[in-house]
């Protein structure tokens, strides 16, 4: 690990200002992704701003009947919150399908959203990787790509966004609230938060340097059956090959977002009117234009089959 | 304690020697000495470990695991992967289990840390430690301190109603069943495969049978 200086933040805007002030500075929350990457020197911040002191760890009702989740609420607390379990079950389910109990106790809402890809070549510093080292090439294209993306890919990068929680947040139409060094706040819809790789796979989100996430908000609850279905190589403690977050009504209408297939949580709103017609009708629209590799072509039919399983579960629920 | 750290130093000496000899073939002799011009940043941190207050001055890079093992000589917590994947470093911080390898020591100012040594020592074992002994919940023992810390925390989490991937319902109270305990222990890997005996030890402490019913 490269040496770094460390400070504890005092206010959200001060935290943002501290990151802007120090070149190569980063926020640290749970540390479970950042420290992992710092040990491998994939990340090498020269200064860390600890945001755990910011008291952004509350879950509260919003005036419009939704919920505001502080950026520092840990994954265990969020999945266990009574309001989340009752009204936003897909979110609780997605969280407990990810990582391990120890990691969820440390992982924060903001840190989880910002976790970086698990592409094996991103982790292997001996390999070219446009995300880790812009312009160096992509070892995954033409390499071992079983886990990687099948849709929204570019010639520069075929990595996936690996997280579970964000897939549920996408289906729930969550919004990300931020503050910058000047104290200005803004709200970013989940749909626009993560980016596709394009020519700049190292730019992963809509956040500016030093912009701090303060909260994630959920609109008022949507009725229906909440399901998160994660398909992986073992039944616990593994990243998704394909995952589906869905909220489905009695009459078969609903919404669906897919994990493990793209550089961001994958949702195509125009595919959703086809929900009552069944999985095949939805999946063909959702996955239209997919460009899988030889290794990961299985993910395209797997999306349809997982969706069929989710729809069958919703019928019996 | 002195003897033990002597052994560690010897082991480390072998490792350093090994890598230095590799370095010598590629680097001119002087470059190794010229390396860091400035001292890496250090910071003070005060925390409570197993009920005892401690103040340490540490390189900011020191993980909680390394602070416990190398600086406080609490070598019960183990380093398996150092990347959050195996659970051997599991300790409890303010009553919650975490992987101490993925946490910086300086981030624990004022925290209360409980390690395997704090749960119990020979002659005064924690019920979970005694149950692991009774049910042979280990073979080589390397993963065991992490398994025991996790197992204690898992029963607390079930008691507190924290849901898991194995919970059939998000609103009903979780039970200490096989399925629940296996799922919740999946962040602790055991290379010897002592899993089923670990489960028996946990049932004994929880006072449940395989289905999770109170015995
Ligand atoms: C072995 C292992 C298995 C895992 N399995 C899964 C899995 O199956 N599913 C899954 O979803 N995840 C999984 N994870 C990832 C885990 O969920 C993340 O590491 C965790 O959520 C990151 O949260 P954190 O608070 O620790 O982030 P940190 O490591 O502290 O930070 C991550 C990033 O977010 C930035 N950041 C943090 N807070 C803020 C803020 N408020 N504003 C702006 N930027 C901020 C940091 O600068 C950093 O770049 C796994 C991790 C490990 C180690
Ligand atoms: S797919 Fe993306 S992350 Fe993986 S090697 Fe290529 S550029 Fe890097
Ligand atoms: S040493 Fe911490 S999880 Fe493996
Ligand atoms: S007892 Fe040997 S690794 Fe678990």
Coordinates of C-alpha atoms and ligand atoms in Angstrom, one line a residue:
Chain A
X1 CA 0.0 0.0 0.0
X2 CA 1.3 3.5 -0.8
X3 CA 1.6 5.9 2.2
X4 CA -1.2 8.4 2.8
X5 CA -2.3 11.0 5.2
X6 CA -5.6 10.7 7.0
X7 CA -8.2 13.1 8.4
X8 CA -11.7 12.8 9.9
X9 CA -14.3 15.0 8.2
X10 CA -16.2 17.5 10.2
X11 CA -19.2 18.5 7.9
X12 CA -20.3 17.2 4.5
X13 CA -19.2 20.3 2.6
X14 CA -15.9 20.3 4.5
X15 CA -15.3 16.7 3.6
X16 CA -15.9 17.5 -0.1
X17 CA -13.6 20.5 0.2
X18 CA -10.8 18.4 1.8
X19 CA -10.9 16.0 -1.1
X20 CA -10.8 18.8 -3.6
X21 CA -7.9 20.5 -1.7
X22 CA -5.6 17.4 -1.7
X23 CA -4.7 16.1 -5.1
X24 CA -5.3 12.3 -5.2
X25 CA -7.5 12.3 -2.1
X26 CA -10.5 10.0 -1.6
X27 CA -13.3 9.6 0.8
X28 CA -13.3 6.4 2.9
X29 CA -16.4 4.9 4.4
X30 CA -16.5 1.2 5.3
X31 CA -13.2 0.8 3.5
X32 CA -14.1 -2.7 2.4
X33 CA -13.6 -2.0 -1.3
X34 CA -11.2 0.9 -1.2
X35 CA -8.7 -0.8 1.2
X36 CA -8.9 -4.0 -0.8
X37 CA -7.9 -2.0 -4.0
X38 CA -5.3 0.1 -2.1
X39 CA -3.5 -3.1 -0.9
X40 CA -3.1 -4.1 -4.6
X41 CA -2.1 -0.5 -5.5
X42 CA -5.0 -0.3 -8.0
X43 CA -6.1 2.7 -6.0
X44 CA -3.3 4.8 -4.5
X45 CA -4.9 7.9 -2.8
X46 CA -2.3 10.1 -1.1
X47 CA -4.9 11.4 1.4
X48 CA -8.0 9.8 3.0
X49 CA -11.0 11.7 4.3
X50 CA -12.9 9.5 6.7
X51 CA -16.6 10.3 6.4
X52 CA -17.8 8.1 9.3
X53 CA -17.9 11.1 11.6
X54 CA -20.5 12.9 9.5
X55 CA -23.6 11.5 11.2
X56 CA -25.2 10.5 7.9
X57 CA -26.3 7.2 9.4
X58 CA -30.0 7.8 9.8
X59 CA -33.0 6.4 7.9
X60 CA -35.9 8.8 7.9
X61 CA -39.3 9.4 6.3
X62 CA -39.6 12.1 3.6
X63 CA -42.5 14.4 3.4
X64 CA -43.7 12.7 0.1
X65 CA -44.1 9.4 1.9
X66 CA -40.7 8.0 0.8
X67 CA -37.6 7.3 2.7
X68 CA -34.2 9.0 3.0
X69 CA -31.2 6.7 3.6
X70 CA -28.1 8.4 5.0
X71 CA -25.0 7.7 2.9
X72 CA -23.3 6.1 6.0
X73 CA -26.1 3.7 6.9
X74 CA -24.5 0.3 6.9
X75 CA -25.9 -2.6 4.8
X76 CA -27.0 -4.6 7.8
X77 CA -28.9 -1.7 9.3
X78 CA -30.6 -0.9 6.0
X79 CA -31.6 -4.5 5.2
X80 CA -32.9 -4.8 8.8
X81 CA -34.9 -1.6 8.9
X82 CA -38.5 -2.3 9.5
X83 CA -39.8 0.2 6.9
X84 CA -37.4 -1.2 4.3
X85 CA -38.4 -4.8 5.0
X86 CA -42.1 -4.1 4.9
X87 CA -42.3 -1.5 2.0
X88 CA -39.1 -2.1 -0.1
X89 CA -38.5 -5.8 0.3
X90 CA -36.5 -6.0 -2.9
X91 CA -33.9 -3.8 -1.4
X92 CA -33.5 -5.9 1.8
X93 CA -33.3 -9.0 -0.3
X94 CA -30.7 -7.6 -2.7
X95 CA -28.5 -6.5 0.2
X96 CA -28.6 -9.8 2.1
X97 CA -27.8 -11.6 -1.2
X98 CA -24.5 -9.7 -1.3
X99 CA -21.1 -10.2 0.3
X100 CA -20.9 -11.7 3.9
X101 CA -22.3 -10.8 7.3
X102 CA -19.0 -9.2 8.3
X103 CA -18.8 -7.1 5.1
X104 CA -22.4 -6.0 5.3
X105 CA -21.8 -4.7 8.8
X106 CA -19.1 -2.4 7.5
X107 CA -20.3 -1.6 3.9
X108 CA -22.2 1.7 3.6
X109 CA -24.9 2.8 1.3
X110 CA -22.7 5.2 -0.6
X111 CA -19.6 2.9 -0.6
X112 CA -21.7 0.0 -1.9
X113 CA -23.0 2.1 -4.8
X114 CA -19.5 3.1 -5.7
X115 CA -17.8 -0.4 -5.4
X116 CA -15.7 -1.0 -8.4
X117 CA -15.8 -3.8 -11.0
X118 CA -14.6 -7.4 -10.3
X119 CA -13.2 -7.9 -13.8
X120 CA -10.2 -10.2 -13.2
X121 CA -7.9 -8.1 -15.4
X122 CA -8.8 -4.9 -13.5
X123 CA -7.4 -6.7 -10.5
X124 CA -4.3 -8.0 -12.2
X125 CA -1.9 -5.1 -12.4
X126 CA 0.3 -6.9 -14.9
X127 CA -2.5 -6.8 -17.6
X128 CA -3.6 -3.9 -19.8
X129 CA -6.9 -2.4 -18.6
X130 CA -8.5 0.8 -19.8
X131 CA -10.3 1.3 -16.6
X132 CA -7.3 1.0 -14.3
X133 CA -4.9 2.6 -16.8
X134 CA -6.7 4.6 -19.5
X135 CA -5.3 3.9 -22.9
X136 CA -3.5 0.7 -22.0
X137 CA -6.0 -1.6 -23.7
X138 CA -8.5 -4.3 -22.5
X139 CA -7.2 -7.7 -21.6
X140 CA -10.7 -9.0 -21.1
X141 CA -11.8 -8.6 -24.7
X142 CA -10.4 -11.7 -26.2
X143 CA -9.5 -13.0 -22.7
X144 CA -11.5 -14.9 -20.2
X145 CA -14.8 -13.1 -20.0
X146 CA -17.3 -15.5 -18.5
X147 CA -18.3 -13.1 -15.7
X148 CA -18.3 -9.9 -17.9
X149 CA -20.9 -7.8 -19.5
X150 CA -23.1 -8.7 -22.4
X151 CA -24.9 -5.5 -23.1
X152 CA -24.0 -1.8 -23.3
X153 CA -20.3 -2.8 -23.8
X154 CA -17.7 -0.9 -25.8
X155 CA -14.5 -1.6 -27.6
X156 CA -12.7 -0.2 -24.6
X157 CA -14.3 -2.2 -21.8
X158 CA -16.7 -5.0 -21.1
X159 CA -16.7 -4.9 -17.3
X160 CA -19.8 -5.3 -15.2
X161 CA -21.0 -3.2 -12.3
X162 CA -20.8 -6.0 -9.6
X163 CA -23.1 -4.9 -6.9
X164 CA -26.5 -6.1 -5.8
X165 CA -28.1 -3.2 -3.8
X166 CA -27.9 -0.8 -6.7
X167 CA -30.0 -3.2 -8.9
X168 CA -32.8 -2.9 -6.4
X169 CA -32.4 0.9 -6.1
X170 CA -32.7 1.1 -9.9
X171 CA -36.0 -0.8 -9.9
X172 CA -37.3 1.4 -7.0
X173 CA -36.4 4.7 -8.9
X174 CA -34.1 5.8 -6.1
X175 CA -32.2 9.1 -6.3
X176 CA -28.7 9.9 -5.1
X177 CA -28.3 13.2 -3.1
X178 CA -24.9 14.9 -3.1
X179 CA -23.0 18.0 -1.9
X180 CA -19.9 19.5 -3.3
X181 CA -17.0 21.6 -1.8
X182 CA -19.0 24.8 -2.4
X183 CA -21.9 23.4 -0.4
X184 CA -24.1 23.0 -3.5
X185 CA -26.4 20.0 -3.5
X186 CA -27.9 18.1 -6.3
X187 CA -30.0 15.0 -6.9
X188 CA -29.1 12.3 -9.4
X189 CA -31.7 9.7 -10.5
X190 CA -30.3 6.1 -10.3
X191 CA -30.8 5.8 -14.0
X192 CA -28.1 8.4 -14.6
X193 CA -25.8 7.6 -11.7
X194 CA -23.7 4.8 -13.2
X195 CA -22.4 5.2 -16.8
X196 CA -21.8 2.9 -19.7
X197 CA -18.1 2.4 -20.4
X198 CA -17.9 4.1 -23.9
X199 CA -14.4 5.4 -24.5
X200 CA -13.8 6.4 -20.9
X201 CA -14.4 3.3 -18.7
X202 CA -12.4 4.9 -15.9
X203 CA -15.3 7.4 -15.4
X204 CA -17.9 5.2 -13.8
X205 CA -20.5 7.5 -12.3
X206 CA -22.0 11.0 -12.7
X207 CA -20.1 12.2 -9.6
X208 CA -17.5 15.0 -9.9
X209 CA -14.2 14.8 -8.1
X210 CA -14.8 15.6 -4.4
X211 CA -18.6 15.3 -4.7
X212 CA -19.9 13.6 -1.6
X213 CA -23.0 11.4 -1.5
X214 CA -25.1 12.4 1.5
X215 CA -28.1 10.2 1.0
X216 CA -30.2 7.9 -1.2
X217 CA -33.9 8.6 -1.4
X218 CA -36.7 6.2 -2.2
X219 CA -40.0 7.4 -3.5
X220 CA -43.2 6.3 -1.8
X221 CA -43.5 2.5 -1.7
X222 CA -44.8 0.6 -4.8
X223 CA -47.2 -2.2 -4.1
X224 CA -46.7 -5.7 -5.5
X225 CA -44.4 -8.6 -4.9
X226 CA -40.8 -7.7 -4.3
X227 CA -38.3 -10.2 -5.5
X228 CA -34.5 -10.3 -5.8
X229 CA -33.2 -13.4 -7.5
X230 CA -29.4 -13.9 -7.8
X231 CA -27.8 -16.6 -9.9
X232 CA -24.2 -17.3 -9.0
X233 CA -21.6 -20.1 -8.9
X234 CA -22.3 -20.9 -5.3
X235 CA -25.4 -20.2 -3.2
X236 CA -23.8 -17.7 -0.9
X237 CA -20.9 -15.2 -0.8
X238 CA -20.3 -14.9 -4.5
X239 CA -21.0 -12.1 -7.1
X240 CA -23.9 -12.5 -9.5
X241 CA -23.6 -14.0 -12.9
X242 CA -27.1 -12.6 -13.5
X243 CA -29.5 -11.1 -10.9
X244 CA -33.0 -9.7 -11.2
X245 CA -34.7 -7.2 -9.1
X246 CA -38.4 -7.0 -9.7
X247 CA -41.7 -5.6 -8.3
X248 CA -44.7 -7.4 -9.8
X249 CA -48.4 -6.8 -9.5
X250 CA -51.2 -9.4 -9.2
X251 CA -52.1 -8.8 -12.9
X252 CA -48.6 -9.5 -14.1
X253 CA -47.6 -5.9 -14.7
X254 CA -44.4 -4.7 -13.1
X255 CA -40.8 -3.5 -13.4
X256 CA -37.5 -5.2 -13.6
X257 CA -33.8 -4.4 -13.4
X258 CA -30.9 -6.8 -14.2
X259 CA -27.5 -7.1 -12.5
X260 CA -24.4 -8.9 -13.7
X261 CA -24.9 -8.0 -17.4
X262 CA -23.7 -4.5 -17.9
X263 CA -21.5 -1.6 -16.6
X264 CA -24.6 -0.3 -14.7
X265 CA -27.8 -1.7 -13.3
X266 CA -29.6 -2.7 -16.5
X267 CA -33.2 -1.5 -16.9
X268 CA -35.2 -0.8 -20.0
X269 CA -38.5 0.9 -19.1
X270 CA -39.9 0.3 -22.6
X271 CA -39.6 -3.4 -22.2
X272 CA -41.9 -3.4 -19.1
X273 CA -45.3 -3.1 -20.8
X274 CA -44.6 -6.6 -22.1
X275 CA -44.5 -8.0 -18.5
X276 CA -48.0 -9.6 -18.7
X277 CA -47.0 -11.4 -21.9
X278 CA -44.3 -13.4 -20.1
X279 CA -40.5 -13.6 -19.7
X280 CA -39.6 -14.1 -23.3
X281 CA -41.4 -11.0 -24.5
X282 CA -39.7 -8.9 -21.8
X283 CA -36.2 -10.4 -22.1
X284 CA -36.1 -10.0 -25.9
X285 CA -36.7 -6.2 -25.5
X286 CA -34.5 -5.9 -22.4
X287 CA -31.5 -7.7 -24.1
X288 CA -32.0 -6.3 -27.6
X289 CA -28.6 -5.4 -29.0
X290 CA -26.7 -7.7 -26.6
X291 CA -23.1 -8.3 -27.7
X292 CA -21.9 -11.3 -25.6
X293 CA -18.5 -13.0 -26.0
X294 CA -18.0 -16.7 -26.6
X295 CA -17.5 -17.2 -22.9
X296 CA -20.5 -15.3 -21.6
X297 CA -23.2 -15.9 -24.3
X298 CA -25.0 -18.1 -21.7
X299 CA -26.0 -14.9 -19.8
X300 CA -28.5 -13.8 -22.5
X301 CA -30.8 -16.9 -22.2
X302 CA -30.0 -16.9 -18.4
X303 CA -31.7 -13.5 -18.1
X304 CA -34.9 -14.9 -19.7
X305 CA -34.9 -18.0 -17.5
X306 CA -34.2 -16.1 -14.3
X307 CA -37.0 -13.7 -15.2
X308 CA -39.3 -16.6 -15.9
X309 CA -38.5 -18.0 -12.4
X310 CA -39.1 -14.6 -10.9
X311 CA -42.5 -14.3 -12.6
X312 CA -43.5 -17.8 -11.5
X313 CA -42.5 -16.9 -7.9
X314 CA -44.6 -13.7 -8.1
X315 CA -47.7 -15.8 -9.1
X316 CA -47.5 -18.0 -6.1
X317 CA -46.6 -15.3 -3.6
Chain B
X1 CA 5.1 -14.0 24.6
X2 CA 8.8 -13.2 24.1
X3 CA 9.4 -16.6 22.7
X4 CA 6.5 -16.3 20.3
X5 CA 7.6 -13.0 18.9
X6 CA 11.0 -14.5 18.5
X7 CA 9.6 -17.1 16.2
X8 CA 7.7 -14.5 14.3
X9 CA 10.8 -12.5 13.7
X10 CA 12.6 -15.5 12.4
X11 CA 9.9 -16.4 10.0
X12 CA 9.7 -12.8 8.8
X13 CA 13.5 -12.8 8.4
X14 CA 13.3 -15.8 6.1
X15 CA 10.6 -14.0 4.0
X16 CA 12.5 -10.7 3.8
X17 CA 15.7 -12.6 3.0
X18 CA 14.0 -14.5 0.2
X19 CA 12.6 -11.4 -1.5
X20 CA 15.8 -9.4 -1.0
X21 CA 17.8 -12.0 -2.9
X22 CA 15.4 -11.7 -5.8
X23 CA 15.7 -7.9 -5.6
X24 CA 19.5 -8.1 -5.7
X25 CA 19.6 -9.7 -9.0
X26 CA 17.6 -6.8 -10.6
X27 CA 18.6 -3.7 -8.6
X28 CA 21.9 -2.0 -8.2
X29 CA 23.0 -2.3 -4.5
X30 CA 22.5 1.4 -3.5
X31 CA 18.9 1.8 -4.7
X32 CA 17.3 -0.2 -1.8
X33 CA 18.9 2.2 0.7
X34 CA 17.9 5.3 -1.2
X35 CA 14.2 4.3 -1.3
X36 CA 11.9 6.3 1.1
X37 CA 13.2 9.8 1.6
X38 CA 10.2 10.9 3.9
X39 CA 8.9 8.8 6.8
X40 CA 5.4 7.5 6.0
X41 CA 2.7 9.4 7.9
X42 CA 1.9 8.2 11.4
X43 CA -1.1 8.9 13.7
X44 CA -2.2 8.2 17.2
X45 CA -5.3 6.2 17.9
X46 CA -6.9 5.2 21.2
X47 CA -9.2 2.2 21.4
X48 CA -10.4 -0.3 23.9
X49 CA -9.4 -3.9 23.2
X50 CA -10.9 -6.7 25.3
X51 CA -11.7 -4.2 28.0
X52 CA -8.3 -2.6 28.1
X53 CA -7.6 0.9 26.9
X54 CA -4.7 1.2 24.4
X55 CA -3.1 4.2 22.7
X56 CA -0.9 3.4 19.7
X57 CA 1.0 5.5 17.2
X58 CA 0.8 3.8 13.9
X59 CA 1.6 4.2 10.2
X60 CA -1.7 5.2 8.8
X61 CA -1.7 2.1 6.6
X62 CA -1.9 -0.3 9.5
X63 CA -5.0 -2.4 9.4
X64 CA -6.9 -3.2 12.6
X65 CA -5.8 -6.8 12.1
X66 CA -2.1 -5.8 12.0
X67 CA -2.5 -3.4 14.9
X68 CA -3.9 -6.3 17.0
X69 CA -1.4 -8.9 15.9
X70 CA 1.8 -6.9 15.4
X71 CA 1.5 -4.1 17.8
X72 CA -0.7 -5.5 20.7
X73 CA 0.6 -9.1 20.2
X74 CA -3.0 -10.5 20.2
X75 CA -2.2 -13.1 17.7
X76 CA -5.5 -15.0 18.1
X77 CA -7.0 -13.2 15.1
X78 CA -5.6 -14.7 12.0
X79 CA -4.6 -13.3 8.6
X80 CA -5.8 -15.7 5.9
X81 CA -6.3 -13.7 2.7
X82 CA -5.9 -10.0 3.9
X83 CA -8.7 -9.1 1.4
X84 CA -12.0 -9.7 3.1
X85 CA -12.6 -13.1 1.6
X86 CA -11.9 -15.7 4.3
X87 CA -13.1 -14.4 7.6
X88 CA -10.0 -15.6 9.6
X89 CA -9.6 -12.0 10.9
X90 CA -13.1 -11.6 12.2
X91 CA -13.4 -9.6 15.4
X92 CA -16.2 -7.6 17.0
X93 CA -16.2 -3.9 17.0
X94 CA -18.8 -2.2 19.2
X95 CA -20.6 -5.6 19.3
X96 CA -20.6 -6.2 15.5
X97 CA -18.4 -8.6 13.6
X98 CA -16.2 -7.2 10.9
X99 CA -13.2 -8.3 8.9
X100 CA -10.3 -6.6 10.7
X101 CA -8.1 -6.9 7.6
X102 CA -10.3 -4.5 5.6
X103 CA -10.4 -1.7 8.2
X104 CA -7.7 0.9 9.1
X105 CA -6.7 1.0 12.8
X106 CA -6.9 4.8 12.8
X107 CA -10.6 4.6 11.9
X108 CA -11.3 3.0 15.3
X109 CA -10.7 5.9 17.6
X110 CA -12.8 5.3 20.7
X111 CA -14.1 1.9 19.5
X112 CA -14.5 -1.2 21.6
X113 CA -12.9 -4.3 20.0
X114 CA -13.4 -7.8 21.2
X115 CA -11.0 -10.5 19.8
X116 CA -11.0 -14.3 20.5
X117 CA -8.7 -13.6 23.5
X118 CA -11.4 -11.3 24.9
X119 CA -14.2 -13.9 24.5
X120 CA -12.4 -16.3 26.8
X121 CA -9.1 -17.9 27.7
X122 CA -8.1 -21.4 28.8
X123 CA -9.8 -22.1 32.1
X124 CA -12.4 -19.5 31.4
X125 CA -13.9 -20.3 28.0
X126 CA -16.8 -18.6 26.4
X127 CA -19.6 -21.1 25.9
X128 CA -19.0 -21.0 22.1
X129 CA -15.3 -21.8 22.6
X130 CA -16.3 -24.7 24.9
X131 CA -18.8 -25.9 22.3
X132 CA -16.2 -25.9 19.5
X133 CA -14.0 -28.0 21.7
X134 CA -16.8 -30.4 22.6
X135 CA -18.0 -30.8 19.0
X136 CA -14.5 -30.8 17.3
X137 CA -15.4 -27.7 15.4
X138 CA -11.9 -27.4 13.9
X139 CA -9.0 -29.4 12.6
X140 CA -5.9 -27.2 12.0
X141 CA -7.5 -24.4 14.0
X142 CA -6.4 -21.6 11.7
X143 CA -9.9 -20.3 10.8
X144 CA -11.2 -21.1 14.3
X145 CA -10.8 -17.7 16.1
X146 CA -12.7 -16.1 13.2
X147 CA -15.3 -18.8 13.2
X148 CA -15.9 -18.5 16.9
X149 CA -16.2 -14.6 16.8
X150 CA -18.5 -14.9 13.8
X151 CA -20.6 -17.7 15.5
X152 CA -21.1 -15.6 18.6
X153 CA -22.1 -12.6 16.5
X154 CA -24.4 -14.7 14.2
X155 CA -26.5 -15.8 17.2
X156 CA -26.7 -12.2 18.3
X157 CA -27.8 -11.2 14.8
X158 CA -30.5 -13.9 14.7
X159 CA -31.7 -12.8 18.2
X160 CA -31.8 -9.2 17.0
X161 CA -33.9 -10.2 14.0
X162 CA -31.4 -9.3 11.3
X163 CA -32.7 -10.9 8.1
X164 CA -30.5 -13.2 5.9
X165 CA -30.6 -14.6 2.4
X166 CA -31.9 -17.8 3.9
X167 CA -34.9 -16.2 5.7
X168 CA -38.1 -17.3 4.1
X169 CA -39.9 -14.2 5.3
X170 CA -38.5 -10.7 5.8
X171 CA -41.0 -9.9 8.5
X172 CA -41.0 -13.1 10.6
X173 CA -38.3 -13.6 13.3
X174 CA -35.4 -15.6 12.0
X175 CA -34.7 -19.0 13.7
X176 CA -31.3 -20.5 14.5
X177 CA -31.9 -23.2 11.9
X178 CA -29.2 -25.1 9.9
X179 CA -30.1 -23.1 6.8
X180 CA -29.9 -19.7 8.6
X181 CA -26.6 -20.5 10.4
X182 CA -24.9 -21.9 7.3
X183 CA -25.9 -18.9 5.2
X184 CA -24.8 -16.4 7.9
X185 CA -21.4 -18.2 8.4
X186 CA -20.6 -18.2 4.7
X187 CA -18.0 -15.4 5.2
X188 CA -15.9 -17.8 7.2
X189 CA -14.1 -20.3 5.1
X190 CA -12.6 -23.4 6.6
X191 CA -10.0 -25.2 4.5
X192 CA -10.3 -28.3 6.7
X193 CA -14.0 -28.5 6.2
X194 CA -15.1 -28.5 9.8
X195 CA -18.4 -26.9 8.8
X196 CA -20.8 -29.5 10.1
X197 CA -19.2 -29.7 13.5
X198 CA -19.1 -25.9 13.7
X199 CA -22.9 -26.0 13.1
X200 CA -23.3 -28.5 15.9
X201 CA -21.4 -26.3 18.3
X202 CA -23.6 -23.3 17.3
X203 CA -26.8 -25.4 17.9
X204 CA -25.5 -26.3 21.3
X205 CA -25.0 -22.7 22.3
X206 CA -28.3 -21.5 20.7
X207 CA -30.1 -24.4 22.4
X208 CA -31.7 -25.4 19.2
X209 CA -31.9 -28.6 17.0
X210 CA -31.2 -28.8 13.3
X211 CA -34.5 -27.2 12.4
X212 CA -34.0 -24.3 14.7
X213 CA -36.5 -25.4 17.3
X214 CA -35.7 -24.8 20.9
X215 CA -34.4 -28.0 22.4
Ligands
LIG1 C1 -15.0 -10.8 -0.5 C2 -16.0 -9.8 -0.9 C3 -17.2 -10.2 -1.5 C4 -18.2 -9.2 -1.8 N1 -19.4 -9.7 -2.4 C5 -20.3 -8.7 -2.8 C6 -21.5 -9.1 -3.4 O1 -21.8 -10.3 -3.5 N2 -22.4 -8.2 -3.7 C7 -22.1 -6.8 -3.5 O2 -23.0 -6.0 -3.9 N3 -21.0 -6.4 -3.0 C8 -20.1 -7.4 -2.6 N4 -18.9 -6.9 -2.1 C9 -18.5 -5.5 -2.1 C10 -19.0 -4.8 -0.9 O3 -20.4 -4.7 -0.9 C11 -18.4 -3.4 -1.0 O4 -17.0 -3.5 -0.7 C12 -19.0 -2.4 0.0 O5 -20.3 -2.2 -0.3 C13 -18.3 -1.0 -0.1 O6 -18.8 -0.1 0.8 P1 -17.8 0.6 1.8 O7 -18.6 1.5 2.6 O8 -16.9 -0.3 2.5 O9 -17.0 1.5 0.7 P2 -15.5 2.0 0.7 O10 -14.5 1.0 0.4 O11 -15.2 2.9 2.0 O12 -15.6 3.1 -0.5 C14 -15.8 2.6 -1.8 C15 -15.7 3.9 -2.7 O13 -16.8 4.8 -2.4 C16 -16.2 6.1 -2.1 N5 -17.1 6.7 -1.1 C17 -17.5 6.1 0.1 N6 -18.4 6.9 0.7 C18 -18.7 7.9 -0.2 C19 -19.5 9.1 -0.1 N7 -20.4 9.3 0.9 N8 -19.5 9.9 -1.1 C20 -18.7 9.7 -2.2 N9 -17.9 8.7 -2.3 C21 -17.8 7.8 -1.3 C22 -14.8 5.8 -1.7 O14 -14.0 6.9 -2.0 C23 -14.4 4.6 -2.6 O15 -14.0 5.1 -3.8 C24 -17.9 -7.9 -1.7 C25 -16.7 -7.5 -1.1 C26 -15.8 -8.4 -0.7 C27 -14.5 -7.9 -0.2
LIG2 S1 -13.2 -5.2 -19.3 FE1 -12.8 -3.1 -18.5 S2 -12.1 -3.5 -16.4 FE2 -11.8 -5.4 -17.5 S3 -9.7 -5.4 -18.5 FE3 -11.1 -4.5 -20.0 S4 -11.0 -2.3 -19.5 FE4 -10.3 -3.3 -17.7
LIG3 S1 -7.8 -12.2 6.5 FE1 -9.5 -10.8 6.6 S2 -11.0 -11.9 5.5 FE2 -9.2 -13.1 5.1
LIG4 S1 -9.9 -25.8 11.0 FE1 -8.4 -25.7 9.4 S2 -9.1 -24.1 8.2 FE2 -10.8 -24.4 9.5

